[in-house]
CSV table of C-alpha atoms and ligand atoms in Angstrom, one decimal:
chain,number,residue,atom,x,y,z
A,1,MET,CA,178.2,34.4,278.3
A,2,ALA,CA,179.3,34.4,282.0
A,3,ARG,CA,177.5,31.8,284.1
A,4,THR,CA,177.5,30.8,287.8
A,5,LEU,CA,178.6,27.3,288.9
A,6,PHE,CA,174.9,26.7,289.7
A,7,GLN,CA,173.8,27.4,286.1
A,8,LYS,CA,176.6,25.4,284.6
A,9,VAL,CA,175.9,22.3,286.7
A,10,TRP,CA,172.2,22.7,286.3
A,11,ASP,CA,172.5,22.9,282.5
A,12,LEU,CA,174.8,19.9,282.4
A,13,HIS,CA,172.2,17.8,284.2
A,14,ARG,CA,169.1,19.0,282.5
A,15,VAL,CA,167.3,16.1,280.8
A,16,ARG,CA,164.5,18.3,279.5
A,17,THR,CA,162.2,21.2,280.5
A,18,LEU,CA,158.8,20.0,281.7
A,19,SER,CA,155.5,21.5,280.6
A,20,ASN,CA,155.1,23.2,284.0
A,21,GLY,CA,158.5,25.0,283.6
A,22,GLN,CA,160.4,22.7,285.9
A,23,THR,CA,163.6,20.9,284.9
A,24,GLN,CA,163.9,17.2,284.8
A,25,LEU,CA,167.3,17.0,286.4
A,26,TYR,CA,169.6,14.0,286.3
A,27,ILE,CA,171.0,13.0,289.8
A,28,GLY,CA,174.7,12.0,289.8
A,29,LEU,CA,174.8,10.7,293.3
A,30,HIS,CA,172.0,9.5,295.6
A,31,LEU,CA,172.8,9.0,299.3
A,32,VAL,CA,170.4,6.9,301.3
A,33,HIS,CA,169.9,6.3,305.0
A,34,GLU,CA,167.7,4.1,307.2
A,35,VAL,CA,165.0,6.7,308.1
A,36,THR,CA,163.7,8.2,304.9
A,37,SER,CA,164.2,5.2,302.6
A,38,PRO,CA,162.0,2.3,303.8
A,39,GLN,CA,158.7,3.6,302.3
A,40,ALA,CA,160.5,4.5,299.0
A,41,PHE,CA,161.9,0.9,298.6
A,42,ALA,CA,158.5,-0.6,299.6
A,43,GLU,CA,156.8,1.4,296.7
A,44,LEU,CA,159.5,0.2,294.2
A,45,ARG,CA,158.9,-3.4,295.4
A,46,ASP,CA,155.1,-3.0,295.1
A,47,ARG,CA,155.4,-1.8,291.5
A,48,GLY,CA,158.0,-4.3,290.5
A,49,TRP,CA,160.5,-1.6,289.7
A,50,ARG,CA,164.3,-1.8,290.0
A,51,VAL,CA,166.7,0.9,291.2
A,52,ARG,CA,167.6,2.8,288.0
A,53,ALA,CA,171.3,3.4,288.8
A,54,PRO,CA,172.5,1.3,291.8
A,55,GLU,CA,176.1,2.3,290.9
A,56,ARG,CA,175.2,5.9,291.8
A,57,THR,CA,173.4,5.0,295.0
A,58,PHE,CA,175.1,4.5,298.4
A,59,ALA,CA,173.6,3.8,301.8
A,60,THR,CA,174.6,4.2,305.4
A,61,LEU,CA,173.2,4.0,308.9
A,62,ASP,CA,173.2,7.2,310.9
A,63,HIS,CA,169.9,8.7,312.1
A,64,ILE,CA,168.6,6.1,314.4
A,65,VAL,CA,171.7,4.0,315.1
A,66,PRO,CA,172.5,4.0,318.8
A,67,THR,CA,175.9,5.4,319.6
A,68,GLN,CA,176.5,3.8,323.0
A,69,ALA,CA,176.1,0.0,322.4
A,70,GLN,CA,176.5,-0.6,318.7
A,71,VAL,CA,176.1,-4.3,319.1
A,72,ARG,CA,173.5,-6.2,317.0
A,73,PRO,CA,170.7,-6.8,317.6
A,74,PHE,CA,170.2,-3.3,319.0
A,75,LEU,CA,168.3,-3.1,322.2
A,76,ASP,CA,166.1,-0.4,320.6
A,77,VAL,CA,163.5,-2.4,318.6
A,78,MET,CA,162.8,0.4,316.2
A,79,ALA,CA,166.5,0.9,315.4
A,80,GLU,CA,167.0,-2.8,314.9
A,81,SER,CA,164.0,-3.1,312.6
A,82,MET,CA,164.9,-0.1,310.5
A,83,THR,CA,168.5,-1.4,310.2
A,84,GLU,CA,167.3,-4.8,309.1
A,85,ALA,CA,165.0,-3.1,306.5
A,86,LEU,CA,167.9,-1.1,305.1
A,87,GLU,CA,170.1,-4.2,304.9
A,88,ARG,CA,167.3,-6.1,303.2
A,89,ASN,CA,166.6,-3.3,300.7
A,90,CYS,CA,170.3,-2.8,299.9
A,91,ARG,CA,170.8,-6.5,299.3
A,92,GLU,CA,167.7,-6.8,297.1
A,93,PHE,CA,168.3,-3.7,295.0
A,94,GLY,CA,172.1,-4.1,294.7
A,95,ILE,CA,173.1,-1.0,296.6
A,96,PRO,CA,176.4,-0.7,298.6
A,97,LEU,CA,175.7,-0.3,302.3
A,98,PHE,CA,178.3,1.2,304.7
A,99,ASP,CA,177.1,-0.6,307.8
A,100,LEU,CA,178.7,-0.9,311.2
A,101,ALA,CA,180.9,-3.8,310.1
A,102,SER,CA,182.2,-1.8,307.1
A,103,GLY,CA,184.5,0.5,309.0
A,104,ARG,CA,183.1,3.3,306.9
A,105,GLN,CA,179.7,3.9,308.5
A,106,GLY,CA,178.8,7.3,309.7
A,107,ILE,CA,176.6,10.3,309.0
A,108,VAL,CA,175.7,10.5,305.4
A,109,HIS,CA,177.1,14.0,304.9
A,110,VAL,CA,180.4,13.0,306.6
A,111,ILE,CA,181.0,9.8,304.8
A,112,GLY,CA,180.2,11.0,301.2
A,113,PRO,CA,183.0,13.6,301.2
A,114,GLU,CA,185.5,11.5,303.2
A,115,MET,CA,185.2,8.7,300.7
A,116,GLY,CA,185.5,11.0,297.7
A,117,LEU,CA,181.9,10.1,296.5
A,118,THR,CA,181.1,13.8,296.6
A,119,GLN,CA,182.8,15.6,293.7
A,120,PRO,CA,182.6,19.0,292.0
A,121,GLY,CA,180.0,19.4,289.3
A,122,MET,CA,177.7,16.7,290.6
A,123,THR,CA,174.1,16.8,291.4
A,124,ILE,CA,173.5,15.1,294.7
A,125,ALA,CA,170.3,14.2,296.5
A,126,CYS,CA,169.6,12.6,299.8
A,127,GLY,CA,166.6,12.3,302.1
A,128,ASP,CA,168.0,14.7,304.6
A,129,SER,CA,167.8,18.5,304.4
A,130,HIS,CA,171.4,19.0,305.3
A,131,THR,CA,172.5,17.5,302.0
A,132,SER,CA,173.5,21.1,301.2
A,133,THR,CA,176.8,20.1,303.0
A,134,HIS,CA,178.1,18.5,299.8
A,135,GLY,CA,178.0,21.9,298.0
A,136,ALA,CA,181.3,22.7,299.7
A,137,PHE,CA,182.8,20.8,296.8
A,138,GLY,CA,181.1,22.8,294.1
A,139,ALA,CA,178.2,20.3,293.8
A,140,ILE,CA,174.5,21.1,293.5
A,141,ALA,CA,173.3,19.1,296.5
A,142,PHE,CA,169.9,19.2,298.1
A,143,GLY,CA,167.7,17.4,300.5
A,144,ILE,CA,164.6,15.5,299.3
A,145,GLY,CA,161.5,13.9,300.9
A,146,THR,CA,160.6,10.2,300.9
A,147,SER,CA,158.5,10.4,297.7
A,148,GLN,CA,161.4,12.1,295.9
A,149,VAL,CA,163.7,9.4,297.3
A,150,ARG,CA,161.4,6.9,295.5
A,151,ASP,CA,161.6,9.0,292.3
A,152,VAL,CA,165.3,9.1,292.3
A,153,LEU,CA,165.6,5.4,293.1
A,154,ALA,CA,163.3,4.6,290.2
A,155,SER,CA,164.4,7.1,287.6
A,156,GLN,CA,167.7,8.8,288.8
A,157,CYS,CA,165.9,12.0,288.0
A,158,LEU,CA,163.9,14.7,289.8
A,159,ALA,CA,161.6,17.5,288.7
A,160,MET,CA,163.1,20.7,290.1
A,161,THR,CA,162.5,24.4,289.9
A,162,PRO,CA,165.6,26.5,289.1
A,163,LEU,CA,166.8,28.7,291.9
A,164,LYS,CA,168.2,32.2,292.1
A,165,VAL,CA,171.8,32.5,293.1
A,166,ARG,CA,172.9,34.8,295.9
A,167,ARG,CA,176.7,35.3,296.3
A,168,ILE,CA,177.7,35.8,299.9
A,169,GLU,CA,181.2,37.3,300.2
A,170,VAL,CA,182.9,37.1,303.6
A,171,THR,CA,185.9,39.5,303.4
A,172,GLY,CA,188.9,40.0,305.7
A,173,ARG,CA,190.2,37.5,308.2
A,174,LEU,CA,188.6,35.6,311.1
A,175,ALA,CA,190.0,36.4,314.5
A,176,SER,CA,191.4,33.6,316.6
A,177,GLY,CA,188.6,31.6,318.4
A,178,VAL,CA,186.2,32.4,315.5
A,179,TYR,CA,185.1,29.5,313.3
A,180,ALA,CA,183.1,28.5,310.3
A,181,LYS,CA,180.1,27.9,312.6
A,182,ASP,CA,180.3,31.5,313.8
A,183,VAL,CA,180.4,32.6,310.1
A,184,ILE,CA,177.2,30.7,309.1
A,185,LEU,CA,175.3,31.6,312.3
A,186,THR,CA,176.2,35.3,311.6
A,187,ILE,CA,175.0,35.0,308.0
A,188,ILE,CA,171.7,33.4,309.0
A,189,GLY,CA,171.3,36.0,311.8
A,190,ARG,CA,171.7,38.8,309.3
A,191,LEU,CA,169.7,37.4,306.3
A,192,GLY,CA,167.1,35.5,308.4
A,193,VAL,CA,165.9,32.0,308.4
A,194,LYS,CA,163.7,32.6,305.4
A,195,GLY,CA,166.1,35.0,303.6
A,196,GLY,CA,167.4,32.3,301.3
A,197,ASN,CA,164.0,31.0,300.2
A,198,GLY,CA,164.1,30.2,296.5
A,199,HIS,CA,167.9,30.7,296.4
A,200,ALA,CA,171.2,28.8,296.2
A,201,TYR,CA,173.9,30.5,298.3
A,202,GLU,CA,177.3,30.8,296.7
A,203,TYR,CA,179.9,31.4,299.5
A,204,ALA,CA,183.0,33.3,298.5
A,205,GLY,CA,185.4,36.0,299.6
A,206,GLU,CA,188.8,35.8,301.4
A,207,VAL,CA,187.5,34.0,304.5
A,208,VAL,CA,185.9,31.3,302.5
A,209,ASP,CA,188.9,31.0,300.1
A,210,ARG,CA,191.1,30.3,303.1
A,211,MET,CA,188.8,27.8,304.7
A,212,THR,CA,189.5,24.1,304.8
A,213,MET,CA,187.1,21.7,303.2
A,214,ASP,CA,185.7,20.8,306.7
A,215,GLU,CA,185.0,24.4,307.3
A,216,ARG,CA,183.4,24.9,304.0
A,217,MET,CA,181.2,21.9,304.7
A,218,THR,CA,180.1,23.5,308.0
A,219,ILE,CA,178.9,26.7,306.2
A,220,CYS,CA,177.2,24.8,303.3
A,221,ASN,CA,175.6,22.4,305.8
A,222,MET,CA,173.6,25.2,307.4
A,223,SER,CA,172.5,26.9,304.2
A,224,ILE,CA,169.1,25.2,304.7
A,225,GLU,CA,168.8,26.9,308.1
A,226,GLY,CA,168.9,30.2,306.2
A,227,GLY,CA,166.1,29.1,303.9
A,228,ALA,CA,168.4,28.3,300.9
A,229,ARG,CA,167.9,24.9,299.4
A,230,ILE,CA,171.5,24.7,298.3
A,231,GLY,CA,174.8,26.2,299.4
A,232,TYR,CA,178.1,25.9,297.5
A,233,VAL,CA,181.7,27.0,297.2
A,234,ASN,CA,183.5,27.2,293.9
A,235,PRO,CA,186.0,24.3,293.6
A,236,ASP,CA,189.7,25.3,293.9
A,237,GLU,CA,193.1,23.8,294.9
A,238,THR,CA,191.8,23.2,298.4
A,239,THR,CA,189.0,21.0,297.0
A,240,PHE,CA,191.4,19.1,294.7
A,241,GLN,CA,193.9,18.4,297.5
A,242,TYR,CA,191.2,17.1,299.8
A,243,LEU,CA,189.9,14.7,297.1
A,244,GLU,CA,193.1,13.3,295.8
A,245,GLY,CA,193.6,9.8,297.0
A,246,ARG,CA,190.1,9.3,298.4
A,247,PRO,CA,188.7,5.8,297.7
A,248,TYR,CA,186.1,6.9,295.1
A,249,ALA,CA,188.0,9.9,293.6
A,250,PRO,CA,189.5,9.5,290.1
A,251,THR,CA,193.2,8.5,290.0
A,252,GLY,CA,196.3,9.3,287.9
A,253,ALA,CA,195.6,10.9,284.6
A,254,ASP,CA,191.8,10.8,285.2
A,255,PHE,CA,192.3,12.9,288.3
A,256,GLU,CA,194.3,15.5,286.3
A,257,ARG,CA,191.6,15.6,283.6
A,258,ALA,CA,188.9,15.9,286.3
A,259,LYS,CA,190.7,18.8,287.9
A,260,THR,CA,190.8,20.7,284.6
A,261,TRP,CA,187.1,20.1,284.2
A,262,TRP,CA,186.3,20.9,287.8
A,263,ARG,CA,188.2,24.2,287.6
A,264,GLY,CA,186.1,25.3,284.6
A,265,LEU,CA,182.9,24.8,286.6
A,266,ALA,CA,183.6,27.8,289.0
A,267,SER,CA,181.4,30.8,288.5
A,268,ASP,CA,182.8,33.1,285.8
A,269,PRO,CA,183.9,36.7,286.7
A,270,GLY,CA,180.9,38.9,286.3
A,271,ALA,CA,178.4,35.9,286.4
A,272,PRO,CA,174.8,37.0,286.7
A,273,TRP,CA,174.3,36.5,290.5
A,274,ASP,CA,170.8,37.6,291.5
A,275,ASP,CA,172.3,39.6,294.3
A,276,ILE,CA,175.6,39.9,296.3
A,277,VAL,CA,175.8,40.2,300.0
A,278,VAL,CA,179.1,41.3,301.6
A,279,LEU,CA,180.1,40.6,305.3
A,280,ASP,CA,183.2,41.7,307.1
A,281,GLY,CA,184.7,38.5,308.5
A,282,SER,CA,187.0,40.4,310.9
A,283,LYS,CA,183.9,41.7,312.8
A,284,ILE,CA,182.4,38.2,313.4
A,285,THR,CA,182.7,37.0,317.0
A,286,PRO,CA,182.0,33.6,318.6
A,287,THR,CA,178.2,33.3,318.1
A,288,VAL,CA,175.6,31.5,320.2
A,289,THR,CA,171.9,30.9,319.4
A,290,TRP,CA,169.6,32.0,322.3
A,291,GLY,CA,166.3,31.2,320.7
A,292,ILE,CA,164.2,28.6,318.9
A,293,ASN,CA,165.6,29.0,315.4
A,294,PRO,CA,169.2,29.3,314.1
A,295,GLY,CA,168.6,32.9,313.1
A,296,GLN,CA,168.1,33.9,316.8
A,297,SER,CA,171.8,34.3,317.7
A,298,VAL,CA,174.1,36.9,319.4
A,299,GLY,CA,177.8,37.3,319.7
A,300,VAL,CA,178.9,35.8,323.0
A,301,ASP,CA,179.7,39.2,324.5
A,302,ASP,CA,176.3,40.6,323.4
A,303,ARG,CA,172.9,40.8,325.1
A,304,LEU,CA,169.6,39.2,324.1
A,305,PRO,CA,167.3,41.4,322.0
A,306,GLU,CA,164.5,43.5,323.4
A,307,PRO,CA,161.3,42.5,321.4
A,308,GLY,CA,160.0,46.1,321.9
A,309,ALA,CA,162.9,47.5,319.9
A,310,ALA,CA,162.4,45.0,317.0
A,311,PRO,CA,160.3,45.6,313.9
A,312,ALA,CA,156.6,44.9,314.6
A,313,GLY,CA,156.5,41.7,312.6
A,314,GLU,CA,159.3,40.1,314.6
A,315,ARG,CA,158.2,41.0,318.2
A,316,ALA,CA,155.9,38.0,318.8
A,317,GLY,CA,158.5,35.5,317.6
A,318,LEU,CA,161.2,37.1,319.8
A,319,ALA,CA,158.9,37.1,322.8
A,320,GLU,CA,157.9,33.4,322.2
A,321,ALA,CA,161.6,32.4,322.0
A,322,LEU,CA,162.5,34.3,325.2
A,323,GLU,CA,159.7,32.7,327.1
A,324,PHE,CA,160.4,29.2,325.9
A,325,MET,CA,164.1,29.5,326.6
A,326,ASP,CA,163.4,31.2,330.0
A,327,PHE,CA,165.5,34.2,329.1
A,328,ARG,CA,165.0,37.9,329.8
A,329,ALA,CA,165.3,40.5,327.1
A,330,GLY,CA,168.6,42.3,327.4
A,331,GLN,CA,170.4,39.7,329.5
A,332,PRO,CA,173.9,38.5,328.4
A,333,ILE,CA,174.1,35.1,326.8
A,334,ALA,CA,177.5,34.5,328.5
A,335,GLY,CA,177.0,32.9,331.9
A,336,THR,CA,174.0,30.8,330.8
A,337,LYS,CA,174.2,27.6,332.8
A,338,ILE,CA,174.2,24.4,330.7
A,339,ASP,CA,173.3,20.8,331.6
A,340,VAL,CA,174.5,18.9,328.5
A,341,ALA,CA,177.4,19.4,326.0
A,342,PHE,CA,177.0,17.7,322.7
A,343,LEU,CA,179.9,17.5,320.2
A,344,GLY,CA,179.0,15.9,316.9
A,345,SER,CA,176.6,16.0,313.9
A,346,CYS,CA,177.2,16.6,310.2
A,347,THR,CA,177.8,20.3,310.9
A,348,ASN,CA,180.7,19.8,313.3
A,349,GLY,CA,181.5,16.1,313.9
A,350,ARG,CA,184.6,16.0,311.7
A,351,ILE,CA,188.2,15.4,312.8
A,352,SER,CA,189.1,19.1,312.7
A,353,ASP,CA,186.1,19.9,314.9
A,354,LEU,CA,187.2,17.3,317.5
A,355,ARG,CA,190.8,18.6,317.3
A,356,GLU,CA,189.7,22.2,318.1
A,357,ALA,CA,187.4,21.0,320.9
A,358,ALA,CA,190.2,18.7,322.4
A,359,LYS,CA,192.6,21.7,322.4
A,360,VAL,CA,190.1,23.5,324.7
A,361,VAL,CA,189.4,20.6,327.1
A,362,ALA,CA,192.9,19.2,327.4
A,363,GLY,CA,194.0,19.3,331.0
A,364,HIS,CA,190.5,20.3,332.3
A,365,LYS,CA,187.5,18.5,333.7
A,366,VAL,CA,183.9,18.7,332.6
A,367,SER,CA,181.9,20.7,335.2
A,368,PRO,CA,180.3,18.3,337.7
A,369,HIS,CA,176.7,19.2,336.7
A,370,VAL,CA,177.3,18.7,333.0
A,371,ARG,CA,176.7,15.5,331.0
A,372,ALA,CA,179.1,15.7,328.0
A,373,LEU,CA,179.4,13.5,325.0
A,374,VAL,CA,181.5,13.4,321.8
A,375,VAL,CA,179.9,11.6,318.9
A,376,PRO,CA,182.3,11.3,315.9
A,377,GLY,CA,180.7,11.9,312.5
A,378,SER,CA,181.9,8.6,311.1
A,379,GLN,CA,183.9,5.5,312.0
A,380,SER,CA,186.8,7.0,310.0
A,381,VAL,CA,186.7,10.2,312.1
A,382,ALA,CA,186.6,8.1,315.3
A,383,LYS,CA,189.6,6.0,314.1
A,384,ALA,CA,191.6,9.1,313.2
A,385,ALA,CA,190.8,10.7,316.6
A,386,GLU,CA,191.7,7.5,318.4
A,387,ARG,CA,195.1,7.4,316.5
A,388,GLU,CA,195.8,10.9,317.7
A,389,GLY,CA,194.7,10.2,321.3
A,390,LEU,CA,191.8,12.6,321.2
A,391,ASP,CA,189.4,10.0,322.7
A,392,GLU,CA,191.7,9.9,325.8
A,393,VAL,CA,191.8,13.7,326.0
A,394,PHE,CA,188.0,13.7,326.1
A,395,ARG,CA,187.6,10.7,328.4
A,396,GLN,CA,190.0,12.1,330.9
A,397,ALA,CA,188.1,15.4,330.9
A,398,GLY,CA,184.9,13.5,331.7
A,399,PHE,CA,183.3,13.3,328.2
A,400,GLU,CA,181.6,10.1,327.0
A,401,TRP,CA,183.3,8.8,323.8
A,402,ARG,CA,180.6,7.3,321.6
A,403,GLY,CA,180.2,5.4,318.3
A,404,ALA,CA,179.4,7.3,315.0
A,405,GLY,CA,175.9,8.5,314.3
A,406,CYS,CA,173.5,11.5,314.3
A,407,SER,CA,173.0,11.1,318.0
A,408,MET,CA,171.6,14.1,319.8
A,409,CYS,CA,171.4,16.2,316.6
A,410,LEU,CA,167.8,15.0,316.3
A,411,ALA,CA,167.5,12.4,319.1
A,412,MET,CA,165.9,9.6,317.0
A,413,ASN,CA,168.0,7.3,319.3
A,414,PRO,CA,168.6,7.1,323.0
A,415,ASP,CA,170.7,10.3,323.1
A,416,ARG,CA,168.2,12.8,324.2
A,417,LEU,CA,167.7,15.8,326.5
A,418,GLN,CA,165.6,15.3,329.6
A,419,GLY,CA,162.9,17.8,330.7
A,420,ARG,CA,164.1,21.4,330.6
A,421,GLU,CA,167.8,20.6,330.1
A,422,VAL,CA,169.9,23.3,328.3
A,423,CYS,CA,172.4,21.8,325.8
A,424,ALA,CA,175.4,23.5,324.3
A,425,SER,CA,175.4,21.8,320.9
A,426,SER,CA,177.6,21.8,317.9
A,427,SER,CA,174.7,20.7,315.7
A,428,ASN,CA,172.5,22.7,313.4
A,429,ARG,CA,169.0,23.0,314.7
A,430,ASN,CA,167.6,24.5,317.9
A,431,PHE,CA,163.9,24.1,317.2
A,432,LYS,CA,161.6,23.2,320.2
A,433,GLY,CA,161.9,19.5,320.8
A,434,ARG,CA,164.8,18.9,318.3
A,435,GLN,CA,167.0,17.2,320.9
A,436,GLY,CA,164.4,14.8,322.2
A,437,SER,CA,162.7,16.6,325.0
A,438,PRO,CA,159.7,18.7,324.0
A,439,MET,CA,160.8,21.3,326.5
A,440,GLY,CA,164.6,20.9,326.1
A,441,ARG,CA,166.6,24.0,325.2
A,442,THR,CA,169.4,24.1,322.6
A,443,LEU,CA,172.2,26.7,322.3
A,444,LEU,CA,174.1,26.2,319.0
A,445,MET,CA,177.7,27.2,318.9
A,446,SER,CA,181.1,26.1,317.5
A,447,PRO,CA,182.8,22.9,318.8
A,448,ALA,CA,185.4,25.0,320.7
A,449,MET,CA,182.6,26.9,322.4
A,450,VAL,CA,180.8,23.7,323.3
A,451,ALA,CA,184.1,22.4,324.8
A,452,ALA,CA,184.6,25.5,326.8
A,453,ALA,CA,181.0,25.5,328.0
A,454,ALA,CA,181.3,21.9,329.1
A,455,VAL,CA,184.2,22.7,331.3
A,456,ALA,CA,182.9,26.0,332.7
A,457,GLY,CA,179.4,24.7,333.1
A,458,GLU,CA,178.1,27.8,331.4
A,459,VAL,CA,178.4,29.7,328.2
A,460,VAL,CA,181.8,31.4,328.1
A,461,ASP,CA,183.8,33.2,325.5
A,462,VAL,CA,186.3,30.7,324.1
A,463,ARG,CA,188.7,33.5,323.1
A,464,SER,CA,189.5,34.4,326.7
A,465,TRP,CA,189.5,30.7,327.6
A,466,MET,CA,192.1,30.0,325.0
A,467,ALA,CA,194.3,32.9,326.2
A,468,GLU,CA,194.6,31.3,329.7
A,469,PRO,CA,196.9,28.5,330.7
A,470,ALA,CA,195.6,24.9,331.1
A,471,GLY,CA,194.5,24.4,334.7
A,472,ALA,CA,193.1,27.9,335.2
A,473,HIS,CA,189.5,26.5,334.8
A,474,ALA,CA,190.0,23.1,336.5
B,1,SF4,S1,173.5,14.9,312.0
B,1,SF4,FE1,171.5,15.8,312.1
B,1,SF4,S2,171.3,17.1,310.3
B,1,SF4,FE2,173.0,15.7,310.0
B,1,SF4,S3,172.2,14.0,308.8
B,1,SF4,FE3,172.1,13.5,311.0
B,1,SF4,S4,170.1,14.2,311.7
B,1,SF4,FE4,170.5,15.1,309.7
């Protein structure tokens, strides 16, 4: 019988069906960071329990780690104490920790793939909702809360309810200047921030087939912003080429055997998807959020919605967002002045993102009224960028070049918006207060669009920017 990848991986990891209908699911890889793990480790210690599978558990520092002065002890007392706690817990429970001295530290959803820990057919859990990122490899990956972090540490299992599977096919070709970020913002804008509730999203179609692994990670990362717990792409040659030679990937004959098995996990033709949504990729334009959730977005050459023209149930939400953002219904998004430009996060803090942004800023200067920072997703990304001279391109343009971490994605560190600042951000959430100031305003967009906004000092269409010679916007 034809099955989806989701069904195959779920069935392979089913320990048993619980009396309430949930599945006891074995977790192949558990990723841990400093913020959602201290309480879980404390409960294990209180009960005298050990970590069930330390060889399947890996830790890093990302959420709270400062990105400016990464010298211990950190000036931020809370960051230092959470870091010490993670170090102590990893030592005591025998878990590898990719700390600042390891050369491999970084955002949990960046380092898992780049080290080859993330592989097709795995079940992956982590105390961060953007764990869906790892689905780009054909894994079933989902975020969990602190009590579930404890459960996985103690048992390597979770009680989970099976999900429906929606296949989202993006057909055609993306135009130049249109990126994976624009694809996922468009999907969320069309299906809504709750449209994926109870679902796994399977991304497919010519546009997804042609995407690099970095691009697939960007779309899977934001599945959760569309309400889906999980997003995945069926593994293919692009997946295998990315994994080959990574430190934790199988090698030699084992890699060849793994490839055969991974290939067989892809959804079968005619699999029983619960529904199929088709989008024309050639119609997607550079997309910018204007509101207070990632579904409130428009094409860069479009105008903001009129609440009065929306269905009755949506009007109040649209009006609230317009008021908070200080926008008028019907105004264009292009030309919106920005104060801060943030390049980074697990959505768009990879080397390919920095390359695209660097192409845009090369030869230009950041607008005098804009504070701009680049925060590589990992130490490996930072090193690769420095080898290519990208750090110098950004520095010469007036960007700050920081150490790896989550930074202004959630501002649990000194990287924060002030007051009513408007931030062009390559991250994944634009909720009120997300970037550190309760009244701060976030516009989500692709890294290339952030770079163009940093130089122009306002939201601009990167397509026209790319068509002009360097120096035209200096
Ligand atoms: S970059 Fe943002 S979304 Fe990603 S792991 Fe860090 S806090 Fe979570």
